[in-house]
Amino acid sequence: MEVKTIKDILKLQNEFVEKVQKQTTLIRKGKATSVDVLIKEKESLLVRMEERLGAATEAREKAVHRYDEEIRHHKEQVTCLKKEVSEEKQTLSRATVNVTKQSKEIGNGKRNSKGQKRD
């Protein structure tokens, strides 16, 4: 079983506890398993649990790294778009000011409709 989540680790822990309880029950009933066999089984289970824990930890680190990269990418896009919006607003503002100046000059008789000075 590949450990991918904390639930997987908890499931393995529960399996381990059940196995220990079963072995304890067998000992109480007089069907004692040799201590050496119990120790070997527990060591084997411990090794499997450690491997699964390592796999889960590695999977978590990869997922976190992937999300960090995605967040970094989105931040770069937001920064770029903010800059573009700011530049467009400045361009629009300058164009509006120029149009307003020309309209006033035409209204005052200083320029004709082509923007040329009147005599």
mmCIF file of C-alpha atoms in Angstrom, residues 60-113:
data_model
loop_
_atom_site.group_PDB
_atom_site.id
_atom_site.type_symbol
_atom_site.label_atom_id
_atom_site.label_comp_id
_atom_site.label_asym_id
_atom_site.label_seq_id
_atom_site.Cartn_x
_atom_site.Cartn_y
_atom_site.Cartn_z
ATOM 1 C CA ARG A 60 3.544 16.152 0.502
ATOM 2 C CA GLU A 61 6.774 18.040 -0.195
ATOM 3 C CA LYS A 62 6.302 17.621 -3.949
ATOM 4 C CA ALA A 63 2.723 18.885 -3.730
ATOM 5 C CA VAL A 64 3.762 21.899 -1.653
ATOM 6 C CA HIS A 65 6.555 22.689 -4.125
ATOM 7 C CA ARG A 66 4.113 22.425 -7.041
ATOM 8 C CA TYR A 67 1.669 24.816 -5.348
ATOM 9 C CA ASP A 68 4.483 27.230 -4.460
ATOM 10 C CA GLU A 69 5.518 27.321 -8.124
ATOM 11 C CA GLU A 70 1.933 27.910 -9.220
ATOM 12 C CA ILE A 71 1.542 30.753 -6.703
ATOM 13 C CA ARG A 72 4.827 32.335 -7.839
ATOM 14 C CA HIS A 73 3.699 32.139 -11.471
ATOM 15 C CA HIS A 74 0.347 33.772 -10.681
ATOM 16 C CA LYS A 75 2.026 36.552 -8.687
ATOM 17 C CA GLU A 76 4.255 37.309 -11.681
ATOM 18 C CA GLN A 77 1.206 37.475 -13.952
ATOM 19 C CA VAL A 78 -0.633 39.775 -11.528
ATOM 20 C CA THR A 79 2.382 42.094 -11.312
ATOM 21 C CA CYS A 80 2.695 42.217 -15.101
ATOM 22 C CA LEU A 81 -1.020 42.918 -15.563
ATOM 23 C CA LYS A 82 -0.971 45.662 -12.918
ATOM 24 C CA LYS A 83 1.905 47.324 -14.773
ATOM 25 C CA GLU A 84 0.066 47.076 -18.108
ATOM 26 C CA VAL A 85 -3.138 48.514 -16.611
ATOM 27 C CA SER A 86 -1.184 51.388 -15.064
ATOM 28 C CA GLU A 87 0.525 52.165 -18.378
ATOM 29 C CA GLU A 88 -2.800 52.066 -20.246
ATOM 30 C CA LYS A 89 -4.373 54.418 -17.694
ATOM 31 C CA GLN A 90 -1.491 56.867 -18.123
ATOM 32 C CA THR A 91 -1.799 56.718 -21.908
ATOM 33 C CA LEU A 92 -5.552 57.295 -21.684
ATOM 34 C CA SER A 93 -5.041 60.184 -19.270
ATOM 35 C CA ARG A 94 -2.516 61.878 -21.582
ATOM 36 C CA ALA A 95 -4.799 61.402 -24.587
ATOM 37 C CA THR A 96 -7.748 62.858 -22.683
ATOM 38 C CA VAL A 97 -5.699 65.903 -21.654
ATOM 39 C CA ASN A 98 -4.576 66.486 -25.259
ATOM 40 C CA VAL A 99 -8.130 66.201 -26.600
ATOM 41 C CA THR A 100 -9.391 68.592 -23.928
ATOM 42 C CA LYS A 101 -6.690 71.165 -24.772
ATOM 43 C CA GLN A 102 -7.454 70.962 -28.468
ATOM 44 C CA SER A 103 -11.187 71.318 -27.839
ATOM 45 C CA LYS A 104 -10.624 74.444 -25.756
ATOM 46 C CA GLU A 105 -8.342 75.958 -28.373
ATOM 47 C CA ILE A 106 -10.877 75.294 -31.137
ATOM 48 C CA GLY A 107 -13.615 76.771 -28.969
ATOM 49 C CA ASN A 108 -11.558 79.913 -28.364
ATOM 50 C CA GLY A 109 -10.993 80.393 -32.089
ATOM 51 C CA LYS A 110 -7.281 79.797 -31.943
ATOM 52 C CA ARG A 111 -7.360 76.728 -34.178
ATOM 53 C CA ASN A 112 -9.560 75.414 -36.909
ATOM 54 C CA SER A 113 -11.020 71.913 -37.060
#
